[in-house]
Short mmCIF file of C-alpha atoms (C1' of nucleotides) in Angstrom, two decimals:
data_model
loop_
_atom_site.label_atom_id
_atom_site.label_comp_id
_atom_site.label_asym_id
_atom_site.label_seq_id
_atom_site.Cartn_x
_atom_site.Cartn_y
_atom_site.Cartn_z
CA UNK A 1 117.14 74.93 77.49
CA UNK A 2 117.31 73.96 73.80
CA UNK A 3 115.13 75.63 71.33
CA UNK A 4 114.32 74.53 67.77
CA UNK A 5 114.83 76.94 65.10
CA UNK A 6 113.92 76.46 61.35
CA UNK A 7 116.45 77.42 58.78
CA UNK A 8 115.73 79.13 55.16
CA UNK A 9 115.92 75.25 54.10
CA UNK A 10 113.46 73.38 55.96
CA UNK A 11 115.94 71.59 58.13
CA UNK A 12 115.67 71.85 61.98
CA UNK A 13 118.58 73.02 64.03
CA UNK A 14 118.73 72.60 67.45
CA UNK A 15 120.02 75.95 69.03
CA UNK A 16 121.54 75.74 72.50
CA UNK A 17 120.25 78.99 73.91
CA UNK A 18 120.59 78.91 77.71
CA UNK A 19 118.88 81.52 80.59
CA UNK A 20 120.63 83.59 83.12
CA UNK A 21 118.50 84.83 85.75
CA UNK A 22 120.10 87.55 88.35
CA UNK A 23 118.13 88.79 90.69
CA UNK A 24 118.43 91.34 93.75
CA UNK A 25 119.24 93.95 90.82
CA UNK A 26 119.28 97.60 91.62
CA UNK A 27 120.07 100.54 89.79
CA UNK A 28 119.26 99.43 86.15
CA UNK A 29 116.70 100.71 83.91
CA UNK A 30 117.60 98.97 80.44
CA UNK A 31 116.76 101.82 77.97
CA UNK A 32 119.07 103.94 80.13
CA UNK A 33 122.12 101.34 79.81
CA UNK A 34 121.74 100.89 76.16
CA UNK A 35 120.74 104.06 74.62
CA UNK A 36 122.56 106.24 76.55
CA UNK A 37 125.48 106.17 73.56
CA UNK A 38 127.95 103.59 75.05
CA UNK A 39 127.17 100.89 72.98
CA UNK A 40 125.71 100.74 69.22
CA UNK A 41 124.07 96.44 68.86
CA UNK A 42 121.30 96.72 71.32
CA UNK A 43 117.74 96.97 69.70
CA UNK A 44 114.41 96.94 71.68
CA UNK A 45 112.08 94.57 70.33
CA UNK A 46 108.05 94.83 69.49
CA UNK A 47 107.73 92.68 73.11
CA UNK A 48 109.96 95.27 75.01
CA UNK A 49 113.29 93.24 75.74
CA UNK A 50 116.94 94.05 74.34
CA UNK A 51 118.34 91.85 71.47
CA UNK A 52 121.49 92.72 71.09
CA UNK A 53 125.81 91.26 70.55
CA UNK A 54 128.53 91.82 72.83
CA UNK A 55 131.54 90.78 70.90
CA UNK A 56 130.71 87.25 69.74
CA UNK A 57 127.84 86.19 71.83
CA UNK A 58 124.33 87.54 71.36
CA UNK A 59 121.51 87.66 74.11
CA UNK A 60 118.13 89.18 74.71
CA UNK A 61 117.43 90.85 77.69
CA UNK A 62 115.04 91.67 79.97
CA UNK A 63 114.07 93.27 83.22
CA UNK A 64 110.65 92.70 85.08
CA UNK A 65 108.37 95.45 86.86
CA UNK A 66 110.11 95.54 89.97
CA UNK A 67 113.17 95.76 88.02
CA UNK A 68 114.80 93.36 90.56
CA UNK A 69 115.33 90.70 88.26
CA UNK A 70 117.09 90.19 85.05
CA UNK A 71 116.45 87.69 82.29
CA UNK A 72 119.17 87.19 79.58
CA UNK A 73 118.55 84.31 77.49
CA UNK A 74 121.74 83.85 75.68
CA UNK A 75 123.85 82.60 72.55
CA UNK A 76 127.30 82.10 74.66
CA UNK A 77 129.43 83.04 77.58
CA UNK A 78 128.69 81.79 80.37
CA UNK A 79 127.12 83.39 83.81
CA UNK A 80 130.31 85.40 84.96
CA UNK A 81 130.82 86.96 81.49
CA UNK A 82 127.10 88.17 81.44
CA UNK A 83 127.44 89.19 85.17
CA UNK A 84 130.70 91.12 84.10
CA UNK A 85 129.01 92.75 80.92
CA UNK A 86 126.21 94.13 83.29
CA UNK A 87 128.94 94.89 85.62
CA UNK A 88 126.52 93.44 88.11
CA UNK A 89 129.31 93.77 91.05
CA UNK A 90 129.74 97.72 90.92
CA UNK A 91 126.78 99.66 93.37
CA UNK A 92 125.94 102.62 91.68
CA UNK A 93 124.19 103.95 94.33
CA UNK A 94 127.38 104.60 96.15
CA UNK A 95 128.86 105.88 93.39
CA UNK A 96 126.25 108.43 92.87
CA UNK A 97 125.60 109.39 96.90
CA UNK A 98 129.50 110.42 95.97
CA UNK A 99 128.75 112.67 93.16
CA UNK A 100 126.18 114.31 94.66
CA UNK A 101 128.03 114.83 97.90
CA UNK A 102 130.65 116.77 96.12
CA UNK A 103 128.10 118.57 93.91
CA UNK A 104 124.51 118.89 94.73
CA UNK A 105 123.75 119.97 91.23
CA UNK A 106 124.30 116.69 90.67
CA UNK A 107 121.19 115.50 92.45
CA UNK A 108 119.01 115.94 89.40
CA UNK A 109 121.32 114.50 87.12
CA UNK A 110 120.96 111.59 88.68
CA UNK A 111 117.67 111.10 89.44
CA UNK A 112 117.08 111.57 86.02
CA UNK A 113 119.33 109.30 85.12
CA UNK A 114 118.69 106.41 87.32
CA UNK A 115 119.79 102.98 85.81
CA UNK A 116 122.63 103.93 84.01
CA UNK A 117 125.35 101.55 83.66
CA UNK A 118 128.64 101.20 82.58
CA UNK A 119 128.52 98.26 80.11
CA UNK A 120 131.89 96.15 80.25
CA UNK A 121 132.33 95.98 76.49
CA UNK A 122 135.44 94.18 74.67
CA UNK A 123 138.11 97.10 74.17
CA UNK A 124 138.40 95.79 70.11
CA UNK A 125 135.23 96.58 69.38
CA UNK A 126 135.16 99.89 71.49
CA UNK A 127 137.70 101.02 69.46
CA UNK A 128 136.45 100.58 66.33
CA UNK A 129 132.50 101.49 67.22
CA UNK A 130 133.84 105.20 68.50
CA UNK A 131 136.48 105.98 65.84
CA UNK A 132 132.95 105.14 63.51
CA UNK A 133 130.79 107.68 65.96
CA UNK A 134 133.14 110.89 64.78
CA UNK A 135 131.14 113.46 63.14
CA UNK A 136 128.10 110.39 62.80
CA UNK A 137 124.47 110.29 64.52
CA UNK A 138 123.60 107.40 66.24
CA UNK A 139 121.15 105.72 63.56
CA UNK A 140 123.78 106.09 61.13
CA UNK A 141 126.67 104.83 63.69
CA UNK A 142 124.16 101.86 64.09
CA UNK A 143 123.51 100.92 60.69
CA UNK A 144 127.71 100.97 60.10
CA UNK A 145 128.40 98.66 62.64
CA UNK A 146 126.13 96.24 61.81
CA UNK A 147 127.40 96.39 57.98
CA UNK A 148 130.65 95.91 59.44
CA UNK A 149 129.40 93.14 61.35
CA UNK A 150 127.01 91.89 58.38
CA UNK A 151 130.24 91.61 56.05
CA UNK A 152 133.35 90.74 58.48
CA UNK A 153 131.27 88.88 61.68
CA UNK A 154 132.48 84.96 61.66
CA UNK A 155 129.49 83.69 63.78
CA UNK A 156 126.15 84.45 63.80
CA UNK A 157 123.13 84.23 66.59
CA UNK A 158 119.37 85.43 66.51
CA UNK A 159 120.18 86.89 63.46
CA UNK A 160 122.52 89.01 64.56
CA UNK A 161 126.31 88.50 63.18
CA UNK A 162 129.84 88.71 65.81
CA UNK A 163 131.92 92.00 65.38
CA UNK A 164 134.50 91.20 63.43
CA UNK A 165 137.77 89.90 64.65
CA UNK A 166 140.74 92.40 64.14
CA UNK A 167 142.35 89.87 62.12
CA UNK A 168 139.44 90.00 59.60
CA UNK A 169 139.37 94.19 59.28
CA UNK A 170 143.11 94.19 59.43
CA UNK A 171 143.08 91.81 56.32
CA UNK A 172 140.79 94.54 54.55
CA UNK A 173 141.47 97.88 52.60
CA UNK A 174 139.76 101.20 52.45
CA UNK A 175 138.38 100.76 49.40
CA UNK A 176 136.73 97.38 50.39
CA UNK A 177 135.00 99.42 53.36
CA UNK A 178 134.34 102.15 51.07
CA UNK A 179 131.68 99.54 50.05
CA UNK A 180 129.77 99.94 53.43
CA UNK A 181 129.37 103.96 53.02
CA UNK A 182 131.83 104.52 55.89
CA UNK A 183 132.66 107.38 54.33
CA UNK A 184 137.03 108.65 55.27
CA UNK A 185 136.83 106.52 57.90
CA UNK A 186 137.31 103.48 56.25
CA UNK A 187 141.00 104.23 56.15
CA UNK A 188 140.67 104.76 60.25
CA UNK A 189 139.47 101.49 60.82
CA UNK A 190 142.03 99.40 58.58
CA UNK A 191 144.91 101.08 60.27
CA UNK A 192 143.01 100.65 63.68
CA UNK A 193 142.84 96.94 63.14
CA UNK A 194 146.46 96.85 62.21
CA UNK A 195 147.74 98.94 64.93
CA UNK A 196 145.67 96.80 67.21
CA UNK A 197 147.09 93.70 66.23
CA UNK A 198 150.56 95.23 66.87
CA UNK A 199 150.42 96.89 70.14
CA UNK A 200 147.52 94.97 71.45
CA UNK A 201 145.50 95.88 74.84
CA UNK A 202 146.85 99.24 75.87
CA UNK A 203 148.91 98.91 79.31
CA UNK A 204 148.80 102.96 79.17
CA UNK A 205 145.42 104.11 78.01
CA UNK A 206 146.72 107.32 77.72
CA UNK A 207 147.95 105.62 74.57
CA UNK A 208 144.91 105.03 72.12
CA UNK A 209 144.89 108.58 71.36
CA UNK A 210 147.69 107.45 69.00
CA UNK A 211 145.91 105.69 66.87
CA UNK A 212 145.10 107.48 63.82
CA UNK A 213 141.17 108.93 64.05
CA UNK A 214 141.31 109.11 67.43
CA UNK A 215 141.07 112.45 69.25
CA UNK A 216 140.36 113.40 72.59
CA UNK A 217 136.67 112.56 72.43
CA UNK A 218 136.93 109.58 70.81
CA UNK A 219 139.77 108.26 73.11
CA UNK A 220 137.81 109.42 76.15
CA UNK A 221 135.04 107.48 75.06
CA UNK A 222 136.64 104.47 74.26
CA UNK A 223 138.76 104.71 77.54
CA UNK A 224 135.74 104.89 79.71
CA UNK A 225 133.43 101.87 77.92
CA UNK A 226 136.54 100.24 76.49
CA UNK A 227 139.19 100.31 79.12
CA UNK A 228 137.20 101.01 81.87
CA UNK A 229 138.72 104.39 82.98
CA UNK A 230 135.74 105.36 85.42
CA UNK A 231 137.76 108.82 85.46
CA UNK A 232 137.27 109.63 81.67
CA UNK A 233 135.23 112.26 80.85
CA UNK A 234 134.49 112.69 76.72
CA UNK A 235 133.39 116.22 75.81
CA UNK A 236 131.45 116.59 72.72
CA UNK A 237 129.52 119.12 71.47
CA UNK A 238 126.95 118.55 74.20
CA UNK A 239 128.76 118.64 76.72
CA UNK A 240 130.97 121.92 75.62
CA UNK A 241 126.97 123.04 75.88
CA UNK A 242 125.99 121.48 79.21
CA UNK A 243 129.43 122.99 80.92
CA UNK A 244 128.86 126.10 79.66
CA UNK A 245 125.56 126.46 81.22
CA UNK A 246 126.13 125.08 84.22
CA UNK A 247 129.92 125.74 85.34
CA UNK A 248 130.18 128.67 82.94
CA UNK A 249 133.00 127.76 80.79
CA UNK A 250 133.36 129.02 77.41
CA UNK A 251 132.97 126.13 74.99
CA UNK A 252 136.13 126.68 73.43
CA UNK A 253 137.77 125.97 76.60
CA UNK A 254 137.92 122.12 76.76
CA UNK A 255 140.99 122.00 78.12
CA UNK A 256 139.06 124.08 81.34
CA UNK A 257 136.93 121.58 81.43
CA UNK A 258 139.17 118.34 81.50
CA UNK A 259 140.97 119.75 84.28
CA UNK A 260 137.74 120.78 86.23
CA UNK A 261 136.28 117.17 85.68
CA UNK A 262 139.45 116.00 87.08
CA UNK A 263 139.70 117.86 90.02
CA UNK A 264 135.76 118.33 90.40
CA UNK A 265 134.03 114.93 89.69
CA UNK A 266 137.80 112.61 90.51
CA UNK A 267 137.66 109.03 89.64
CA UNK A 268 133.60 109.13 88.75
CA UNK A 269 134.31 111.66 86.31
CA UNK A 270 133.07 109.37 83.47
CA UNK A 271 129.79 108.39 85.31
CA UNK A 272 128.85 111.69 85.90
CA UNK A 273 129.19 112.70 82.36
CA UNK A 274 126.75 110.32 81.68
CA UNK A 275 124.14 111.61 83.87
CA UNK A 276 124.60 115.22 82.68
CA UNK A 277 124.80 113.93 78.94
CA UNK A 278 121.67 111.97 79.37
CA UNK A 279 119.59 114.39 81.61
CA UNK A 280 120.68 117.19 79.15
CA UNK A 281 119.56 115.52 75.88
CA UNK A 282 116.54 113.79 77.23
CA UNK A 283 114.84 115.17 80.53
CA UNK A 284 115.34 119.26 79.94
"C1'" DA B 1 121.08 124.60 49.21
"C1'" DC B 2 122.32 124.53 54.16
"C1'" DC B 3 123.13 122.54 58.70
"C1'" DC B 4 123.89 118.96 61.85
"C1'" DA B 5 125.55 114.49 63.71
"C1'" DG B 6 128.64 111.75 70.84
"C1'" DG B 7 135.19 115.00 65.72
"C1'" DA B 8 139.81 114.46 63.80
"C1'" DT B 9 143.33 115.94 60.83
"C1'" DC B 10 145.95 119.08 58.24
"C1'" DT B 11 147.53 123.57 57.40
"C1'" DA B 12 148.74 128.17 58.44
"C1'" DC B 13 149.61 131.80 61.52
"C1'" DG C 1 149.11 126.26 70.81
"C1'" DT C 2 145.05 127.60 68.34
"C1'" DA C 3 141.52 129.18 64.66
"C1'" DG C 4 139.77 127.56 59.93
"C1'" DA C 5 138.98 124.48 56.15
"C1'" DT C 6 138.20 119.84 54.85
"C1'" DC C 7 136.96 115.30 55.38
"C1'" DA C 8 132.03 111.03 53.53
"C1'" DT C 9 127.42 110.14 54.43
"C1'" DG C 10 122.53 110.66 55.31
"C1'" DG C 11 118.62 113.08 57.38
"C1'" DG C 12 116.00 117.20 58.43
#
DNA sequence: ACCCAGGATCTAC
DNA sequence: GTAGATCATGGG
Protein backbone atom coordinates (compact mmCIF):
# COMPACT_ATOMS: atom_id res chain seq x y z
CA UNK A 1 0.00 0.00 0.00
CA UNK A 2 1.44 3.44 -0.80
CA UNK A 3 0.04 6.46 0.81
CA UNK A 4 0.51 10.11 -0.19
CA UNK A 5 1.65 12.43 2.36
CA UNK A 6 2.06 16.28 1.97
CA UNK A 7 5.19 17.87 3.22
CA UNK A 8 5.54 21.50 5.03
CA UNK A 9 6.39 22.50 1.23
CA UNK A 10 3.63 21.57 -0.91
CA UNK A 11 5.41 18.75 -2.60
CA UNK A 12 3.89 15.19 -2.52
CA UNK A 13 5.87 12.29 -1.22
CA UNK A 14 4.94 9.01 -1.78
CA UNK A 15 5.37 7.04 1.60
CA UNK A 16 5.69 3.27 1.35
CA UNK A 17 3.74 2.31 4.43
CA UNK A 18 2.85 -1.40 4.21
CA UNK A 19 0.08 -3.60 6.56
CA UNK A 20 0.74 -6.60 8.64
CA UNK A 21 -2.23 -8.41 9.61
CA UNK A 22 -1.78 -11.44 12.33
CA UNK A 23 -4.50 -13.03 13.32
CA UNK A 24 -5.43 -16.06 15.76
CA UNK A 25 -3.94 -13.59 18.53
CA UNK A 26 -4.47 -14.42 22.15
CA UNK A 27 -3.38 -12.99 25.21
CA UNK A 28 -2.88 -9.27 24.20
CA UNK A 29 -4.67 -6.34 25.38
CA UNK A 30 -2.55 -3.33 23.86
CA UNK A 31 -2.78 -0.77 26.74
CA UNK A 32 -1.49 -3.59 28.94
CA UNK A 33 1.71 -4.24 26.58
CA UNK A 34 2.58 -0.66 26.26
CA UNK A 35 1.86 1.07 29.41
CA UNK A 36 2.76 -1.38 31.64
CA UNK A 37 6.49 0.50 31.92
CA UNK A 38 8.55 -1.68 29.46
CA UNK A 39 8.71 0.58 26.80
CA UNK A 40 8.57 4.61 26.71
CA UNK A 41 7.50 5.55 22.31
CA UNK A 42 4.07 4.13 22.28
CA UNK A 43 1.22 6.81 22.33
CA UNK A 44 -2.56 6.03 21.97
CA UNK A 45 -4.12 8.10 19.50
CA UNK A 46 -7.66 10.21 19.49
CA UNK A 47 -8.95 6.92 17.16
CA UNK A 48 -7.69 4.36 19.83
CA UNK A 49 -4.61 2.61 18.03
CA UNK A 50 -0.79 2.74 19.17
CA UNK A 51 1.64 5.03 17.20
CA UNK A 52 4.67 4.35 18.32
CA UNK A 53 9.04 3.48 17.21
CA UNK A 54 10.81 0.42 17.88
CA UNK A 55 14.37 1.28 17.15
CA UNK A 56 14.25 2.71 13.61
CA UNK A 57 10.97 1.68 12.25
CA UNK A 58 7.69 3.25 13.36
CA UNK A 59 4.13 1.57 13.15
CA UNK A 60 0.63 2.07 14.39
CA UNK A 61 -1.14 -0.54 15.87
CA UNK A 62 -4.20 -1.93 16.41
CA UNK A 63 -6.30 -4.71 17.79
CA UNK A 64 -10.07 -5.34 16.89
CA UNK A 65 -13.03 -6.33 19.38
CA UNK A 66 -12.40 -9.84 19.47
CA UNK A 67 -8.90 -8.99 20.01
CA UNK A 68 -7.98 -11.89 17.63
CA UNK A 69 -6.52 -9.85 15.12
CA UNK A 70 -3.78 -7.38 14.88
CA UNK A 71 -3.28 -4.52 12.46
CA UNK A 72 0.20 -2.84 12.28
CA UNK A 73 0.54 -0.61 9.44
CA UNK A 74 4.17 0.07 9.31
CA UNK A 75 7.28 2.36 8.35
CA UNK A 76 9.88 -0.75 8.02
CA UNK A 77 10.87 -4.22 8.99
CA UNK A 78 9.38 -6.59 7.58
CA UNK A 79 6.65 -9.36 8.90
CA UNK A 80 9.12 -11.52 11.10
CA UNK A 81 10.58 -8.43 12.83
CA UNK A 82 6.99 -7.19 13.77
CA UNK A 83 6.02 -10.85 14.65
CA UNK A 84 9.28 -10.93 16.86
CA UNK A 85 8.57 -7.40 18.49
CA UNK A 86 5.05 -8.75 19.56
CA UNK A 87 6.80 -11.85 20.41
CA UNK A 88 3.84 -13.39 18.69
CA UNK A 89 5.50 -17.09 19.11
CA UNK A 90 5.61 -17.16 23.08
CA UNK A 91 1.87 -18.55 24.68
CA UNK A 92 1.37 -16.73 27.64
CA UNK A 93 -1.25 -18.68 28.72
CA UNK A 94 1.11 -21.45 29.53
CA UNK A 95 3.29 -19.34 31.04
CA UNK A 96 0.79 -18.04 33.40
CA UNK A 97 -1.22 -21.66 34.13
CA UNK A 98 2.67 -22.06 35.49
CA UNK A 99 2.68 -19.20 37.80
CA UNK A 100 -0.35 -19.81 39.18
CA UNK A 101 0.29 -23.48 39.69
CA UNK A 102 3.18 -22.68 41.90
CA UNK A 103 1.33 -19.79 43.60
CA UNK A 104 -2.34 -19.41 43.61
CA UNK A 105 -2.02 -15.86 44.78
CA UNK A 106 -1.04 -15.46 41.58
CA UNK A 107 -4.45 -16.11 40.09
CA UNK A 108 -5.56 -12.53 40.49
CA UNK A 109 -2.51 -11.10 39.33
CA UNK A 110 -3.11 -12.41 36.34
CA UNK A 111 -6.43 -12.05 35.56
CA UNK A 112 -5.91 -8.63 36.13
CA UNK A 113 -3.31 -8.48 34.08
CA UNK A 114 -4.37 -10.30 31.06
CA UNK A 115 -2.56 -9.18 27.79
CA UNK A 116 0.62 -8.42 29.03
CA UNK A 117 3.49 -8.93 26.87
CA UNK A 118 6.97 -8.97 26.82
CA UNK A 119 7.91 -6.56 23.98
CA UNK A 120 11.22 -7.76 22.12
CA UNK A 121 12.86 -4.34 22.15
CA UNK A 122 16.53 -3.60 20.67
CA UNK A 123 18.96 -4.05 23.79
CA UNK A 124 20.67 -0.28 22.69
CA UNK A 125 17.84 1.43 23.26
CA UNK A 126 16.81 -0.59 26.46
CA UNK A 127 19.77 0.47 27.87
CA UNK A 128 19.65 3.85 27.47
CA UNK A 129 15.55 4.28 28.05
CA UNK A 130 16.09 2.57 31.79
CA UNK A 131 19.37 4.21 32.87
CA UNK A 132 16.86 7.59 31.87
CA UNK A 133 13.83 5.93 34.14
CA UNK A 134 16.15 6.23 37.57
CA UNK A 135 14.57 8.39 40.04
CA UNK A 136 12.08 9.75 36.77
CA UNK A 137 8.11 9.31 36.33
CA UNK A 138 6.98 8.01 33.31
CA UNK A 139 5.69 11.37 31.57
CA UNK A 140 8.91 12.80 32.23
CA UNK A 141 10.92 9.46 31.09
CA UNK A 142 8.67 9.95 27.92
CA UNK A 143 9.24 13.39 27.08
CA UNK A 144 13.39 12.58 27.47
CA UNK A 145 13.41 9.99 25.11
CA UNK A 146 11.74 11.56 22.57
CA UNK A 147 14.16 14.76 22.98
CA UNK A 148 16.80 12.32 22.68
CA UNK A 149 15.23 10.98 19.75
CA UNK A 150 14.04 14.58 18.45
CA UNK A 151 17.87 15.73 18.51
CA UNK A 152 20.09 12.44 17.77
CA UNK A 153 17.25 10.12 15.62
CA UNK A 154 18.73 9.80 11.81
CA UNK A 155 15.33 8.80 10.23
CA UNK A 156 12.11 9.86 10.74
CA UNK A 157 8.39 8.21 10.17
CA UNK A 158 4.77 9.48 11.09
CA UNK A 159 6.39 12.08 12.74
CA UNK A 160 8.06 10.25 14.97
CA UNK A 161 12.13 10.32 14.82
CA UNK A 162 14.59 6.69 15.18
CA UNK A 163 16.40 6.36 18.63
CA UNK A 164 19.53 7.37 18.11
CA UNK A 165 22.33 5.18 17.01
CA UNK A 166 25.09 4.65 19.73
CA UNK A 167 27.47 6.08 17.42
CA UNK A 168 25.53 9.41 17.44
CA UNK A 169 25.21 9.67 21.62
CA UNK A 170 28.68 8.30 21.90
CA UNK A 171 29.87 11.29 19.66
CA UNK A 172 28.05 13.67 22.28
CA UNK A 173 29.04 15.23 25.74
CA UNK A 174 27.20 15.89 28.93
CA UNK A 175 26.91 19.22 28.52
CA UNK A 176 25.33 18.87 24.99
CA UNK A 177 22.56 16.61 26.76
CA UNK A 178 22.45 18.94 29.53
CA UNK A 179 20.49 20.81 26.77
CA UNK A 180 17.57 18.23 26.88
CA UNK A 181 16.99 18.68 30.88
CA UNK A 182 18.32 15.17 31.50
CA UNK A 183 19.37 16.32 34.47
CA UNK A 184 23.08 13.98 36.03
CA UNK A 185 22.23 11.60 33.78
CA UNK A 186 23.46 13.06 30.86
CA UNK A 187 26.91 11.93 31.88
CA UNK A 188 25.23 8.15 32.21
CA UNK A 189 24.19 8.06 28.84
CA UNK A 190 27.50 9.38 27.04
CA UNK A 191 29.53 6.81 28.86
CA UNK A 192 26.67 4.21 28.14
CA UNK A 193 27.00 4.84 24.46
CA UNK A 194 30.73 4.55 24.68
CA UNK A 195 30.87 1.53 26.74
CA UNK A 196 28.36 0.07 24.35
CA UNK A 197 30.28 0.59 21.42
CA UNK A 198 33.21 -1.17 23.18
CA UNK A 199 31.89 -4.24 24.68
CA UNK A 200 28.90 -4.51 22.49
CA UNK A 201 25.81 -7.07 23.11
CA UNK A 202 26.47 -8.53 26.51
CA UNK A 203 27.33 -12.45 26.18
CA UNK A 204 26.93 -12.35 30.22
CA UNK A 205 24.02 -10.17 31.16
CA UNK A 206 25.06 -10.37 34.47
CA UNK A 207 27.39 -7.77 33.00
CA UNK A 208 25.37 -4.45 32.29
CA UNK A 209 25.29 -3.78 35.86
CA UNK A 210 28.79 -2.45 35.04
CA UNK A 211 27.95 0.17 33.25
CA UNK A 212 28.02 3.30 35.10
CA UNK A 213 24.12 4.33 36.24
CA UNK A 214 23.14 1.09 36.29
CA UNK A 215 22.05 -0.61 39.52
CA UNK A 216 20.22 -3.55 40.27
CA UNK A 217 16.86 -2.18 39.17
CA UNK A 218 17.89 -0.68 36.28
CA UNK A 219 19.93 -3.76 35.08
CA UNK A 220 17.00 -6.02 35.96
CA UNK A 221 14.91 -4.05 33.87
CA UNK A 222 16.93 -3.77 31.03
CA UNK A 223 17.85 -7.57 31.29
CA UNK A 224 14.28 -8.64 31.14
CA UNK A 225 12.94 -6.14 28.03
CA UNK A 226 16.47 -5.78 26.71
CA UNK A 227 18.11 -9.13 26.86
CA UNK A 228 15.29 -11.09 27.29
CA UNK A 229 16.07 -12.69 30.73
CA UNK A 230 12.40 -14.04 31.36
CA UNK A 231 13.99 -14.80 34.96
CA UNK A 232 14.69 -11.07 35.89
CA UNK A 233 12.81 -9.66 38.40
CA UNK A 234 13.41 -5.53 38.95
CA UNK A 235 12.37 -4.37 42.42
CA UNK A 236 11.51 -0.82 42.78
CA UNK A 237 9.88 0.95 45.21
CA UNK A 238 6.63 -0.78 44.33
CA UNK A 239 7.50 -3.75 44.45
CA UNK A 240 9.66 -3.49 47.93
CA UNK A 241 5.73 -2.45 48.73
CA UNK A 242 3.85 -5.25 46.96
CA UNK A 243 6.41 -8.01 48.65
CA UNK A 244 6.03 -6.69 51.76
CA UNK A 245 2.38 -7.10 51.80
CA UNK A 246 2.06 -10.10 50.34
CA UNK A 247 5.22 -12.40 51.24
CA UNK A 248 5.99 -10.26 54.28
CA UNK A 249 9.42 -9.13 53.68
CA UNK A 250 10.74 -6.07 55.10
CA UNK A 251 11.40 -3.62 52.30
CA UNK A 252 14.84 -3.17 53.15
CA UNK A 253 15.42 -6.69 52.43
CA UNK A 254 15.84 -6.84 48.60
CA UNK A 255 18.30 -9.12 48.65
CA UNK A 256 15.26 -11.57 50.44
CA UNK A 257 13.43 -10.92 47.78
CA UNK A 258 15.80 -11.66 44.72
CA UNK A 259 16.48 -14.90 46.14
CA UNK A 260 12.72 -15.70 46.84
CA UNK A 261 11.83 -14.65 43.16
CA UNK A 262 14.46 -16.99 42.17
CA UNK A 263 13.59 -19.88 43.92
CA UNK A 264 9.71 -18.96 44.08
CA UNK A 265 8.60 -17.68 40.59
CA UNK A 266 12.08 -19.64 38.53
CA UNK A 267 12.53 -18.72 34.98
CA UNK A 268 8.98 -16.56 34.82
CA UNK A 269 10.23 -14.51 37.50
CA UNK A 270 10.17 -11.39 35.24
CA UNK A 271 6.57 -12.05 33.95
CA UNK A 272 5.22 -12.36 37.14
CA UNK A 273 6.59 -9.13 38.33
CA UNK A 274 4.71 -7.66 35.80
CA UNK A 275 1.44 -8.90 36.80
CA UNK A 276 1.95 -7.99 40.47
CA UNK A 277 3.46 -4.50 39.37
CA UNK A 278 0.53 -3.84 37.16
CA UNK A 279 -2.36 -5.32 39.32
CA UNK A 280 -0.77 -3.40 42.29
CA UNK A 281 -0.63 0.08 40.69
CA UNK A 282 -3.77 -0.18 38.68
CA UNK A 283 -6.55 -2.78 39.79
CA UNK A 284 -6.24 -2.44 43.93
C1' DA B 1 8.66 24.66 50.99
C1' DC B 2 8.24 19.58 50.79
C1' DC B 3 7.69 15.05 48.68
C1' DC B 4 7.70 11.88 45.03
C1' DA B 5 9.04 9.65 40.63
C1' DG B 6 9.88 1.95 37.83
C1' DG B 7 17.43 4.60 41.77
C1' DA B 8 22.45 4.92 41.66
C1' DT B 9 26.60 6.56 43.53
C1' DC B 10 29.65 8.11 46.96
C1' DT B 11 31.03 8.32 51.59
C1' DA B 12 31.45 6.86 56.21
C1' DC B 13 30.96 3.61 59.76
C1' DG C 1 27.95 -4.92 53.82
C1' DT C 2 24.81 -1.29 54.95
C1' DA C 3 22.54 3.32 56.42
C1' DG C 4 22.56 8.39 54.88
C1' DA C 5 23.30 12.27 51.91
C1' DT C 6 23.37 13.82 47.28
C1' DC C 7 22.42 13.80 42.65
C1' DA C 8 18.73 17.22 38.09
C1' DT C 9 14.17 17.88 36.82
C1' DG C 10 9.23 18.64 36.94
C1' DG C 11 4.67 17.92 38.97
C1' DG C 12 1.51 17.71 42.83
Amino acid sequence: MVKGLSLNDGEKVLIKMTVHIFGGIRDMNLEQVFECGQCFRWNKMEDGRYLGAAGEHVCIASLDETESILRLEVSGGDRDFWYNYFDLGTDYSAIKAGLIAGDPKMLEACEAGYGIRILRQDYFETLISFIISQNNNIPRIKKCIEALAERYGESEHMGMKSFPRPEVLAATTSEELGELKLGYRSEYIVRAAQRYLEVGYPEDPETVVDYHGVGPKVANCIKLFGLRCFDAFPIDTWMKKIMSEMYGFKESDVKGMQNFAEEHFGEYGGIAQQYLFHYFRNVR
